[in-house]
Structures are given as structure tokens and as C-alpha cells.
């Protein structure tokens, strides 16, 4: 799957930052959707199992959307995260 435009910066951070820094930043934000997005993208882009495990431990209830600019209809239940279909499409305003 290609990484949505709005998540590319986060994907680059996953590759460049340490796990502890990313988790501390996500906890400071205080939004459970951050762990869902971070964990999903870490799993997809880097396969960083330590970061994936840390995010999985911090999952909150409910579902989130990977990128609100895209039509995200497919639910990845492991991450409780709606992701875009394989073909990109923008969300209608």
C-alpha cells in the first residue's frame, strides 16, 4: 500500500526517530488515534516490531481514520483504523 500524502511526514519520522522519542511525543499529544496511525505506519513502512508493540499496548477504544483527506472505508481491525482503498481518491467536501 502506498502511504497517503498526509502521512508521509510521519512515515519519515518513523524511519529517523527512536522508538522512545516517538512514544513520548505521542503520549504528550494525548490522542489515542496517534498510536493507531503510528503503529500502523510503522508496521507497513519499517516493520519496526518494538515500536509496533509499544503502540499496540496503548491502543484506545473506538476507530480512527488514517487520513481525513482520503476516503478511508477499509477497517484494519488490528489497529482500529480506517485506511483508504488500494486506489487513491479524495474525500468529497
Coordinates of C-alpha atoms in Angstrom, one line a residue:
X1 CA 0.0 0.0 0.0
X2 CA 1.3 3.5 -0.8
X3 CA 1.4 5.9 2.2
X4 CA -1.2 8.7 1.9
X5 CA 0.2 12.2 1.3
X6 CA -0.8 13.5 4.7
X7 CA 1.0 10.7 6.5
X8 CA 4.3 10.8 4.6
X9 CA 6.0 13.1 7.1
X10 CA 5.0 10.8 9.9
X11 CA 6.4 7.8 7.9
X12 CA 9.7 9.7 7.5
X13 CA 9.8 10.3 11.3
X14 CA 9.3 6.6 12.0
X15 CA 12.4 5.8 10.0
X16 CA 14.5 8.6 11.6
X17 CA 13.5 8.7 15.2
X18 CA 14.0 6.4 18.1
X19 CA 11.0 4.4 19.5
X20 CA 11.1 6.1 22.9
X21 CA 11.1 9.6 21.4
X22 CA 8.1 8.7 19.2
X23 CA 6.1 7.2 22.1
X24 CA 6.9 10.1 24.4
X25 CA 5.7 12.6 21.7
X26 CA 2.6 10.6 21.1
X27 CA 1.8 10.4 24.8
X28 CA 2.3 14.2 25.1
X29 CA -0.3 14.7 22.3
X30 CA -2.8 12.7 24.4
X31 CA -4.8 11.4 21.4
X32 CA -5.3 7.6 21.0
X33 CA -5.6 7.9 17.3
X34 CA -1.9 8.9 17.2
X35 CA -0.9 5.4 18.4
X36 CA -3.2 3.8 15.8
X37 CA -1.6 5.7 13.0
X38 CA 1.9 5.5 14.2
X39 CA 1.7 1.7 14.9
X40 CA 0.0 1.0 11.5
X41 CA 2.5 3.1 9.6
X42 CA 5.5 1.6 11.5
X43 CA 4.2 -1.9 10.7
X44 CA 3.7 -1.0 7.0
X45 CA 6.8 1.0 6.3
X46 CA 9.6 -0.2 8.6
X47 CA 8.5 -3.4 10.2
X48 CA 9.8 -2.0 13.5
X49 CA 8.4 -4.6 15.8
X50 CA 9.4 -2.8 19.0
X51 CA 7.6 0.4 18.0
X52 CA 4.6 -1.6 16.8
X53 CA 4.4 -3.4 20.1
X54 CA 4.6 -0.2 22.1
X55 CA 1.8 1.3 20.0
X56 CA -0.3 -1.8 20.3
X57 CA -0.1 -1.6 24.1
X58 CA -1.5 1.9 24.0
X59 CA -4.5 1.4 21.7
X60 CA -7.7 3.1 22.8
X61 CA -11.3 2.1 22.2
X62 CA -13.0 3.2 19.0
X63 CA -11.9 3.6 15.4
X64 CA -9.9 6.4 13.8
X65 CA -9.2 7.5 10.2
X66 CA -5.7 7.3 8.8
X67 CA -6.0 10.4 6.7
X68 CA -9.1 12.6 6.7
X69 CA -8.3 13.9 3.2
X70 CA -9.0 10.5 1.7
X71 CA -11.9 8.2 1.6
X72 CA -11.0 5.6 4.2
X73 CA -13.5 2.8 4.0
X74 CA -11.4 -0.2 4.8
X75 CA -11.1 -1.0 8.6
X76 CA -7.9 -2.6 9.8
X77 CA -9.3 -4.2 13.0
X78 CA -5.8 -4.9 14.4
X79 CA -5.3 -1.1 14.6
X80 CA -8.9 0.0 14.8
X81 CA -8.0 2.3 11.8
X82 CA -9.9 3.1 8.6
X83 CA -7.5 3.2 5.7
X84 CA -8.0 4.1 2.0
X85 CA -8.8 1.5 -0.6
X86 CA -5.9 0.5 -2.7
X87 CA -6.8 3.2 -5.3
X88 CA -6.4 6.8 -4.1
X89 CA -9.4 9.0 -4.0
X90 CA -10.0 12.3 -2.3
X91 CA -12.8 12.9 0.1
X92 CA -15.7 15.0 -1.3
X93 CA -16.2 18.2 0.6

